[in-house]
PDB file of C-alpha atoms in Angstrom:
ATOM      1  CA  MET A   1       5.211 -21.852 -29.104  1.00 37.00           C
ATOM      2  CA  GLY A   2       3.229 -18.665 -28.679  1.00 57.00           C
ATOM      3  CA  LYS A   3       3.266 -15.774 -31.110  1.00 72.00           C
ATOM      4  CA  GLY A   4       6.260 -13.438 -30.588  1.00 81.00           C
ATOM      5  CA  LYS A   5       6.068  -9.888 -29.435  1.00 81.00           C
ATOM      6  CA  LEU A   6       7.047  -8.412 -32.819  1.00 82.00           C
ATOM      7  CA  ALA A   7       4.396 -10.409 -34.603  1.00 85.00           C
ATOM      8  CA  LYS A   8       1.804  -9.360 -32.056  1.00 85.00           C
ATOM      9  CA  PHE A   9       2.768  -5.699 -32.414  1.00 82.00           C
ATOM     10  CA  ALA A  10       2.350  -6.042 -36.178  1.00 85.00           C
ATOM     11  CA  ASP A  11      -1.120  -7.552 -35.656  1.00 85.00           C
ATOM     12  CA  MET A  12      -2.069  -4.692 -33.331  1.00 87.00           C
ATOM     13  CA  GLU A  13      -1.229  -2.162 -36.007  1.00 88.00           C
ATOM     14  CA  ALA A  14      -3.967  -3.742 -38.181  1.00 88.00           C
ATOM     15  CA  PHE A  15      -6.553  -4.410 -35.432  1.00 94.00           C
ATOM     16  CA  GLU A  16      -9.486  -1.993 -35.838  1.00 95.00           C
ATOM     17  CA  ASN A  17     -10.281  -2.228 -32.108  1.00 96.00           C
ATOM     18  CA  VAL A  18      -6.885  -1.151 -30.937  1.00 95.00           C
ATOM     19  CA  PHE A  19      -5.481   2.366 -30.608  1.00 95.00           C
ATOM     20  CA  GLN A  20      -1.774   2.768 -29.844  1.00 90.00           C
ATOM     21  CA  CYS A  21      -0.902   6.298 -28.800  1.00 80.00           C
ATOM     22  CA  PRO A  22       2.538   7.101 -27.404  1.00 72.00           C
ATOM     23  CA  PHE A  23       3.089  10.244 -25.370  1.00 76.00           C
ATOM     24  CA  GLU A  24       4.405  12.391 -28.242  1.00 77.00           C
ATOM     25  CA  THR A  25       1.168  11.925 -30.218  1.00 79.00           C
ATOM     26  CA  VAL A  26      -1.064  13.503 -27.554  1.00 83.00           C
ATOM     27  CA  ALA A  27       1.465  15.878 -25.938  1.00 76.00           C
ATOM     28  CA  GLU A  28       0.494  18.833 -28.102  1.00 78.00           C
ATOM     29  CA  ALA A  29      -3.048  17.987 -28.955  1.00 82.00           C
ATOM     30  CA  PRO A  30      -5.709  15.607 -27.433  1.00 88.00           C
ATOM     31  CA  PHE A  31      -6.559  12.289 -29.088  1.00 94.00           C
ATOM     32  CA  VAL A  32      -8.759  12.821 -32.110  1.00 93.00           C
ATOM     33  CA  MET A  33     -11.673  10.871 -30.647  1.00 96.00           C
ATOM     34  CA  ARG A  34     -11.580  12.624 -27.267  1.00 97.00           C
ATOM     35  CA  GLY A  35     -15.260  13.374 -26.583  1.00 97.00           C
ATOM     36  CA  HIS A  36     -16.317  11.377 -29.615  1.00 98.00           C
ATOM     37  CA  TRP A  37     -15.934   7.692 -28.735  1.00 98.00           C
ATOM     38  CA  HIS A  38     -19.663   7.241 -28.986  1.00 98.00           C
ATOM     39  CA  ASP A  39     -20.186   8.630 -32.441  1.00 97.00           C
ATOM     40  CA  GLN A  40     -16.814   7.871 -34.091  1.00 97.00           C
ATOM     41  CA  TYR A  41     -16.108   4.378 -32.801  1.00 98.00           C
ATOM     42  CA  PHE A  42     -18.949   2.642 -30.962  1.00 98.00           C
ATOM     43  CA  LYS A  43     -21.656   4.263 -33.104  1.00 98.00           C
ATOM     44  CA  ASN A  44     -24.086   4.363 -30.136  1.00 98.00           C
ATOM     45  CA  ASP A  45     -24.791   6.291 -26.944  1.00 98.00           C
ATOM     46  CA  HIS A  46     -24.358   3.387 -24.513  1.00 98.00           C
ATOM     47  CA  PRO A  47     -22.314   3.909 -21.303  1.00 98.00           C
ATOM     48  CA  ILE A  48     -18.527   3.682 -21.527  1.00 98.00           C
ATOM     49  CA  VAL A  49     -16.577   1.621 -18.962  1.00 98.00           C
ATOM     50  CA  LEU A  50     -12.846   1.544 -18.667  1.00 98.00           C
ATOM     51  CA  GLU A  51     -10.604  -1.254 -17.321  1.00 98.00           C
ATOM     52  CA  LEU A  52      -7.279   0.325 -16.331  1.00 98.00           C
ATOM     53  CA  GLY A  53      -4.245  -1.976 -16.447  1.00 95.00           C
ATOM     54  CA  CYS A  54      -6.240  -4.504 -18.451  1.00 95.00           C
ATOM     55  CA  GLY A  55      -3.336  -6.883 -19.100  1.00 92.00           C
ATOM     56  CA  ARG A  56      -4.601  -9.640 -21.377  1.00 92.00           C
ATOM     57  CA  GLY A  57      -8.038  -8.106 -21.504  1.00 94.00           C
ATOM     58  CA  GLU A  58      -9.926 -11.016 -19.866  1.00 92.00           C
ATOM     59  CA  TYR A  59     -12.128  -8.580 -17.806  1.00 93.00           C
ATOM     60  CA  THR A  60     -12.742  -6.205 -20.674  1.00 96.00           C
ATOM     61  CA  VAL A  61     -13.808  -9.020 -23.019  1.00 97.00           C
ATOM     62  CA  GLY A  62     -15.732 -10.871 -20.284  1.00 95.00           C
ATOM     63  CA  LEU A  63     -17.747  -7.801 -19.405  1.00 95.00           C
ATOM     64  CA  ALA A  64     -18.443  -7.043 -23.065  1.00 96.00           C
ATOM     65  CA  ARG A  65     -19.878 -10.530 -23.499  1.00 95.00           C
ATOM     66  CA  LEU A  66     -22.190 -10.112 -20.549  1.00 93.00           C
ATOM     67  CA  TYR A  67     -23.322  -6.581 -21.402  1.00 95.00           C
ATOM     68  CA  PRO A  68     -23.688  -5.917 -25.149  1.00 96.00           C
ATOM     69  CA  ASP A  69     -25.450  -2.631 -24.357  1.00 97.00           C
ATOM     70  CA  VAL A  70     -22.363  -1.201 -22.608  1.00 98.00           C
ATOM     71  CA  ASN A  71     -19.148  -0.142 -24.252  1.00 98.00           C
ATOM     72  CA  PHE A  72     -15.842  -1.326 -22.735  1.00 98.00           C
ATOM     73  CA  ILE A  73     -12.325  -0.023 -23.240  1.00 98.00           C
ATOM     74  CA  GLY A  74      -9.280  -1.908 -21.898  1.00 98.00           C
ATOM     75  CA  ILE A  75      -6.225   0.280 -21.236  1.00 97.00           C
ATOM     76  CA  ASP A  76      -2.640  -0.805 -20.728  1.00 95.00           C
ATOM     77  CA  ILE A  77       0.822   0.156 -21.844  1.00 91.00           C
ATOM     78  CA  LYS A  78       1.902  -3.440 -22.539  1.00 86.00           C
ATOM     79  CA  GLY A  79       0.731  -4.228 -26.024  1.00 82.00           C
ATOM     80  CA  ALA A  80       1.911  -7.858 -26.195  1.00 83.00           C
ATOM     81  CA  ARG A  81      -0.552  -8.698 -23.374  1.00 87.00           C
ATOM     82  CA  MET A  82      -3.373  -6.668 -24.803  1.00 92.00           C
ATOM     83  CA  TRP A  83      -3.126  -8.576 -28.120  1.00 93.00           C
ATOM     84  CA  THR A  84      -4.861 -11.543 -26.510  1.00 93.00           C
ATOM     85  CA  GLY A  85      -8.044  -9.743 -25.649  1.00 95.00           C
ATOM     86  CA  ALA A  86      -8.100  -7.611 -28.764  1.00 96.00           C
ATOM     87  CA  LYS A  87      -7.811 -10.674 -30.983  1.00 95.00           C
ATOM     88  CA  GLN A  88     -10.464 -12.516 -29.079  1.00 96.00           C
ATOM     89  CA  ALA A  89     -12.860  -9.616 -29.325  1.00 97.00           C
ATOM     90  CA  ILE A  90     -12.408  -9.473 -33.065  1.00 97.00           C
ATOM     91  CA  GLU A  91     -12.893 -13.282 -33.435  1.00 97.00           C
ATOM     92  CA  GLU A  92     -16.094 -13.080 -31.392  1.00 97.00           C
ATOM     93  CA  GLY A  93     -17.420 -10.051 -33.236  1.00 98.00           C
ATOM     94  CA  LEU A  94     -17.673  -7.893 -30.060  1.00 98.00           C
ATOM     95  CA  GLY A  95     -18.340  -4.442 -31.409  1.00 98.00           C
ATOM     96  CA  ASN A  96     -18.639  -3.016 -27.864  1.00 98.00           C
ATOM     97  CA  VAL A  97     -14.874  -3.491 -27.141  1.00 98.00           C
ATOM     98  CA  ALA A  98     -11.880  -1.282 -27.777  1.00 98.00           C
ATOM     99  CA  PHE A  99      -8.317  -1.317 -26.459  1.00 97.00           C
ATOM    100  CA  LEU A 100      -6.135   1.690 -25.874  1.00 97.00           C
ATOM    101  CA  ARG A 101      -2.374   1.336 -25.493  1.00 94.00           C
ATOM    102  CA  THR A 102      -1.128   4.334 -23.463  1.00 93.00           C
ATOM    103  CA  HIS A 103      -0.086   5.455 -19.980  1.00 92.00           C
ATOM    104  CA  ILE A 104      -2.919   5.813 -17.498  1.00 95.00           C
ATOM    105  CA  GLU A 105      -1.499   9.219 -16.480  1.00 94.00           C
ATOM    106  CA  LEU A 106      -2.513  10.514 -19.922  1.00 94.00           C
ATOM    107  CA  LEU A 107      -6.167   9.490 -19.915  1.00 96.00           C
ATOM    108  CA  ASP A 108      -7.520  13.048 -19.688  1.00 96.00           C
ATOM    109  CA  ARG A 109      -6.089  13.480 -23.206  1.00 95.00           C
ATOM    110  CA  PHE A 110      -8.247  10.675 -24.473  1.00 97.00           C
ATOM    111  CA  PHE A 111     -11.573  11.166 -22.706  1.00 98.00           C
ATOM    112  CA  ALA A 112     -13.668  14.314 -22.329  1.00 98.00           C
ATOM    113  CA  PRO A 113     -15.445  15.391 -19.137  1.00 98.00           C
ATOM    114  CA  GLY A 114     -18.387  13.070 -18.392  1.00 98.00           C
ATOM    115  CA  GLU A 115     -17.546  10.673 -21.207  1.00 98.00           C
ATOM    116  CA  VAL A 116     -16.953   7.677 -18.893  1.00 98.00           C
ATOM    117  CA  GLN A 117     -19.447   6.167 -16.499  1.00 98.00           C
ATOM    118  CA  GLU A 118     -17.444   3.466 -14.611  1.00 98.00           C
ATOM    119  CA  ILE A 119     -13.811   2.409 -14.022  1.00 98.00           C
ATOM    120  CA  TRP A 120     -12.517  -1.043 -13.188  1.00 97.00           C
ATOM    121  CA  LEU A 121      -9.184  -1.592 -11.426  1.00 97.00           C
ATOM    122  CA  THR A 122      -8.415  -5.264 -11.597  1.00 93.00           C
ATOM    123  CA  PHE A 123      -5.365  -6.501  -9.676  1.00 92.00           C
ATOM    124  CA  SER A 124      -3.383  -3.258  -9.974  1.00 94.00           C
ATOM    125  CA  ASP A 125       0.130  -3.069  -8.584  1.00 94.00           C
ATOM    126  CA  PRO A 126      -0.330  -1.909  -4.985  1.00 96.00           C
ATOM    127  CA  GLN A 127       2.747   0.306  -5.247  1.00 96.00           C
ATOM    128  CA  MET A 128       3.444  -0.076  -1.508  1.00 96.00           C
ATOM    129  CA  LYS A 129       6.358   2.340  -1.554  1.00 93.00           C
ATOM    130  CA  HIS A 130       4.908   4.943  -3.906  1.00 94.00           C
ATOM    131  CA  ALA A 131       1.583   6.491  -2.906  1.00 94.00           C
ATOM    132  CA  ARG A 132       1.535   8.728  -6.006  1.00 95.00           C
ATOM    133  CA  LYS A 133       1.491   5.638  -8.221  1.00 97.00           C
ATOM    134  CA  ARG A 134      -1.409   3.859  -6.573  1.00 98.00           C
ATOM    135  CA  LEU A 135      -4.373   3.795  -8.897  1.00 98.00           C
ATOM    136  CA  THR A 136      -6.740   4.403  -5.992  1.00 98.00           C
ATOM    137  CA  GLY A 137      -4.728   7.293  -4.549  1.00 98.00           C
ATOM    138  CA  THR A 138      -5.894  10.881  -4.610  1.00 98.00           C
ATOM    139  CA  ARG A 139      -3.608  11.773  -7.523  1.00 98.00           C
ATOM    140  CA  PHE A 140      -5.387   9.265  -9.805  1.00 98.00           C
ATOM    141  CA  LEU A 141      -8.842   9.841  -8.375  1.00 98.00           C
ATOM    142  CA  ASN A 142      -8.504  13.542  -9.266  1.00 98.00           C
ATOM    143  CA  LEU A 143      -7.437  12.435 -12.740  1.00 98.00           C
ATOM    144  CA  TYR A 144     -10.523  10.177 -13.069  1.00 98.00           C
ATOM    145  CA  ARG A 145     -12.741  13.096 -12.091  1.00 98.00           C
ATOM    146  CA  GLN A 146     -11.690  14.831 -15.328  1.00 98.00           C
ATOM    147  CA  PHE A 147     -13.582  12.332 -17.470  1.00 98.00           C
ATOM    148  CA  LEU A 148     -15.790  10.334 -15.123  1.00 98.00           C
ATOM    149  CA  THR A 149     -19.408  11.400 -14.686  1.00 98.00           C
ATOM    150  CA  ASP A 150     -20.316  13.038 -11.386  1.00 98.00           C
ATOM    151  CA  GLY A 151     -20.728  10.137  -8.978  1.00 98.00           C
ATOM    152  CA  GLY A 152     -19.339   7.653 -11.441  1.00 98.00           C
ATOM    153  CA  VAL A 153     -18.468   4.207 -10.058  1.00 98.00           C
ATOM    154  CA  VAL A 154     -14.962   2.937  -9.289  1.00 98.00           C
ATOM    155  CA  HIS A 155     -14.465  -0.858  -8.822  1.00 97.00           C
ATOM    156  CA  LEU A 156     -11.343  -2.285  -7.204  1.00 97.00           C
ATOM    157  CA  LYS A 157     -10.706  -6.014  -7.344  1.00 94.00           C
ATOM    158  CA  THR A 158      -7.439  -7.079  -5.644  1.00 94.00           C
ATOM    159  CA  ASP A 159      -5.530  -9.815  -3.842  1.00 92.00           C
ATOM    160  CA  SER A 160      -3.475  -7.194  -2.071  1.00 94.00           C
ATOM    161  CA  LEU A 161      -4.517  -6.586   1.568  1.00 95.00           C
ATOM    162  CA  PHE A 162      -2.315  -3.479   1.491  1.00 97.00           C
ATOM    163  CA  LEU A 163      -4.082  -1.894  -1.488  1.00 98.00           C
ATOM    164  CA  TYR A 164      -7.517  -2.924  -0.181  1.00 98.00           C
ATOM    165  CA  THR A 165      -6.834  -1.403   3.228  1.00 98.00           C
ATOM    166  CA  TYR A 166      -5.339   1.752   1.772  1.00 98.00           C
ATOM    167  CA  THR A 167      -8.273   2.234  -0.578  1.00 98.00           C
ATOM    168  CA  SER A 168     -10.729   1.690   2.289  1.00 98.00           C
ATOM    169  CA  HIS A 169      -9.045   4.444   4.185  1.00 98.00           C
ATOM    170  CA  VAL A 170      -9.168   6.739   1.140  1.00 98.00           C
ATOM    171  CA  VAL A 171     -12.890   6.055   0.786  1.00 98.00           C
ATOM    172  CA  ASP A 172     -13.621   6.593   4.458  1.00 98.00           C
ATOM    173  CA  VAL A 173     -11.444   9.700   5.060  1.00 98.00           C
ATOM    174  CA  ASN A 174     -12.955  11.463   1.989  1.00 98.00           C
ATOM    175  CA  ARG A 175     -16.528  10.201   2.726  1.00 98.00           C
ATOM    176  CA  LEU A 176     -16.896   8.759  -0.757  1.00 98.00           C
ATOM    177  CA  PRO A 177     -20.239   6.927  -1.156  1.00 98.00           C
ATOM    178  CA  LEU A 178     -19.471   3.267  -0.532  1.00 98.00           C
ATOM    179  CA  ILE A 179     -21.514   0.648  -2.379  1.00 95.00           C
ATOM    180  CA  VAL A 180     -19.708  -2.640  -1.536  1.00 94.00           C
ATOM    181  CA  ARG A 181     -16.742  -3.585   0.574  1.00 95.00           C
ATOM    182  CA  THR A 182     -15.554  -7.128   1.332  1.00 94.00           C
ATOM    183  CA  ASP A 183     -12.182  -8.668   2.095  1.00 95.00           C
ATOM    184  CA  ASP A 184     -13.349 -12.141   0.912  1.00 92.00           C
ATOM    185  CA  LEU A 185     -15.307 -11.737  -2.246  1.00 89.00           C
ATOM    186  CA  TYR A 186     -16.055 -15.343  -3.048  1.00 85.00           C
ATOM    187  CA  HIS A 187     -17.212 -16.200   0.420  1.00 82.00           C
ATOM    188  CA  THR A 188     -19.443 -13.200   1.039  1.00 82.00           C
ATOM    189  CA  GLU A 189     -23.169 -13.035   0.258  1.00 80.00           C
ATOM    190  CA  GLY A 190     -24.902 -10.021  -1.175  1.00 75.00           C
ATOM    191  CA  VAL A 191     -21.881  -8.192  -2.568  1.00 74.00           C
ATOM    192  CA  GLY A 192     -23.417  -7.347  -5.932  1.00 67.00           C
ATOM    193  CA  ASP A 193     -23.701  -8.929  -9.398  1.00 72.00           C
ATOM    194  CA  LYS A 194     -22.060 -12.311  -9.039  1.00 71.00           C
ATOM    195  CA  LYS A 195     -22.279 -12.637 -12.845  1.00 75.00           C
ATOM    196  CA  ILE A 196     -19.776  -9.779 -13.154  1.00 74.00           C
ATOM    197  CA  LEU A 197     -17.602 -10.634 -10.216  1.00 71.00           C
ATOM    198  CA  SER A 198     -17.176 -14.274 -11.365  1.00 73.00           C
ATOM    199  CA  ILE A 199     -15.017 -13.072 -14.304  1.00 86.00           C
ATOM    200  CA  GLN A 200     -11.440 -14.035 -13.414  1.00 82.00           C
ATOM    201  CA  THR A 201      -8.251 -12.602 -14.856  1.00 78.00           C
ATOM    202  CA  TYR A 202      -5.100 -14.582 -15.491  1.00 76.00           C
ATOM    203  CA  TYR A 203      -3.472 -13.331 -12.307  1.00 76.00           C
ATOM    204  CA  GLU A 204      -6.668 -13.755 -10.286  1.00 84.00           C
ATOM    205  CA  SER A 205      -6.860 -17.470 -10.959  1.00 82.00           C
ATOM    206  CA  MET A 206      -3.218 -17.780  -9.908  1.00 83.00           C
ATOM    207  CA  TRP A 207      -3.888 -16.019  -6.530  1.00 80.00           C
ATOM    208  CA  ILE A 208      -7.020 -18.060  -5.838  1.00 83.00           C
ATOM    209  CA  GLU A 209      -5.013 -21.265  -6.398  1.00 85.00           C
ATOM    210  CA  ARG A 210      -2.484 -20.040  -3.867  1.00 84.00           C
ATOM    211  CA  GLY A 211      -5.267 -19.541  -1.308  1.00 80.00           C
ATOM    212  CA  LEU A 212      -5.313 -15.794  -1.345  1.00 82.00           C
ATOM    213  CA  ASN A 213      -8.647 -14.080  -0.598  1.00 89.00           C
ATOM    214  CA  ILE A 214      -9.915 -11.705  -3.288  1.00 92.00           C
ATOM    215  CA  LYS A 215     -10.911  -8.280  -1.953  1.00 94.00           C
ATOM    216  CA  TYR A 216     -13.489  -5.973  -3.594  1.00 94.00           C
ATOM    217  CA  LEU A 217     -14.453  -2.337  -3.217  1.00 96.00           C
ATOM    218  CA  LYS A 218     -17.098  -0.461  -5.150  1.00 96.00           C
ATOM    219  CA  PHE A 219     -17.619   3.260  -4.481  1.00 98.00           C
ATOM    220  CA  ARG A 220     -18.785   6.457  -6.181  1.00 98.00           C
ATOM    221  CA  LEU A 221     -16.551   9.389  -6.980  1.00 98.00           C
ATOM    222  CA  PRO A 222     -18.347  12.751  -6.791  1.00 98.00           C
ATOM    223  CA  GLN A 223     -16.894  15.757  -8.508  1.00 97.00           C
ATOM    224  CA  ALA A 224     -17.159  18.051  -5.491  1.00 96.00           C
ATOM    225  CA  GLY A 225     -14.771  18.177  -2.537  1.00 96.00           C
ATOM    226  CA  GLU A 226     -11.001  18.207  -2.092  1.00 98.00           C
ATOM    227  CA  LEU A 227      -9.524  14.722  -1.781  1.00 98.00           C
ATOM    228  CA  VAL A 228      -6.978  14.088   0.956  1.00 98.00           C
ATOM    229  CA  GLU A 229      -4.564  11.212   1.540  1.00 97.00           C
ATOM    230  CA  PRO A 230      -5.192   9.065   4.676  1.00 97.00           C
ATOM    231  CA  GLU A 231      -2.523   9.396   7.355  1.00 94.00           C
ATOM    232  CA  VAL A 232      -2.199   5.797   8.343  1.00 94.00           C
ATOM    233  CA  ASP A 233       0.497   3.148   8.563  1.00 94.00           C
ATOM    234  CA  ILE A 234      -0.507   0.012   6.712  1.00 96.00           C
ATOM    235  CA  PRO A 235       1.361  -3.322   6.957  1.00 94.00           C
ATOM    236  CA  LEU A 236       3.039  -4.303   3.771  1.00 94.00           C
ATOM    237  CA  ASP A 237       2.003  -7.436   1.845  1.00 92.00           C
ATOM    238  CA  GLU A 238       4.275 -10.383   2.458  1.00 85.00           C
ATOM    239  CA  TYR A 239       4.760 -11.073  -1.263  1.00 67.00           C
ATOM    240  CA  ARG A 240       5.625  -9.099  -4.328  1.00 59.00           C
ATOM    241  CA  SER A 241       2.986  -7.580  -6.541  1.00 49.00           C
ATOM    242  CA  TYR A 242       3.263  -9.753  -9.602  1.00 44.00           C
ATOM    243  CA  HIS A 243       5.922 -12.434  -9.268  1.00 45.00           C
ATOM    244  CA  ARG A 244       4.664 -13.313  -5.756  1.00 45.00           C
ATOM    245  CA  THR A 245       8.043 -14.397  -4.374  1.00 45.00           C
ATOM    246  CA  LYS A 246       8.203 -14.090  -0.626  1.00 44.00           C
ATOM    247  CA  ARG A 247       9.541 -10.826   0.734  1.00 39.00           C
ATOM    248  CA  SER A 248      12.395 -11.174   3.189  1.00 36.00           C
ATOM    249  CA  PRO A 249      11.888  -9.922   6.766  1.00 37.00           C
ATOM    250  CA  LYS A 250      14.282  -7.077   5.979  1.00 38.00           C
ATOM    251  CA  GLU A 251      12.118  -5.984   2.959  1.00 35.00           C
ATOM    252  CA  VAL A 252       8.872  -6.297   4.939  1.00 32.00           C
ATOM    253  CA  GLY A 253      10.275  -3.980   7.529  1.00 32.00           C
ATOM    254  CA  ARG A 254      11.176  -1.241   5.081  1.00 30.00           C
TER     255      ARG A 254
END
């Protein structure tokens, strides 16, 4: 039997690579290491890369193994999942890994302007009914601009055709510099560093087993210019975001 949630939360309080910061702690004042992740935690000036919605932390830890000269921070609100990656990083002695438990909406309280070089979005909830909640929507892109370097890179890896299509429209409508775009990552040549893209999350392995194509977008996010939402109708995915049960025809038509 796996370790219970309460035991995991107790572990997380002691993990030196985990920072748990509820809203009330940063509502009045920014996080103490905002603007100082390099000198106060990582003790180097290497680039900082975030994985938003990191879940169990497979991607954060996998990237840290491949690139010891880059700093990686996995961010999620669900601590019981994050425990897996945090514990693994400690056991492997990965000093270029940290985990932050908080809401993504609060990230400007944790990172100063220009402090982050890249962002990974790995199998985010497509939020088909709520554009403001989509992590590739203009609301969140404007948030990322507050701490991402000018022209910093955003990666999206997803099984959701809806989110992939929506994000493609966001990139095109706003003329964001596109680096890579493919709707079938593992059967497309020349899409970038296969070493990075071969890292698979828990959910990704499930979707591949079910025969779902993995989509990938990589683009730059300049600081200049007003971002606008695309005015397009996009067909909904025929399965739910995480549990993957079939949507009924009535639900698909909503």
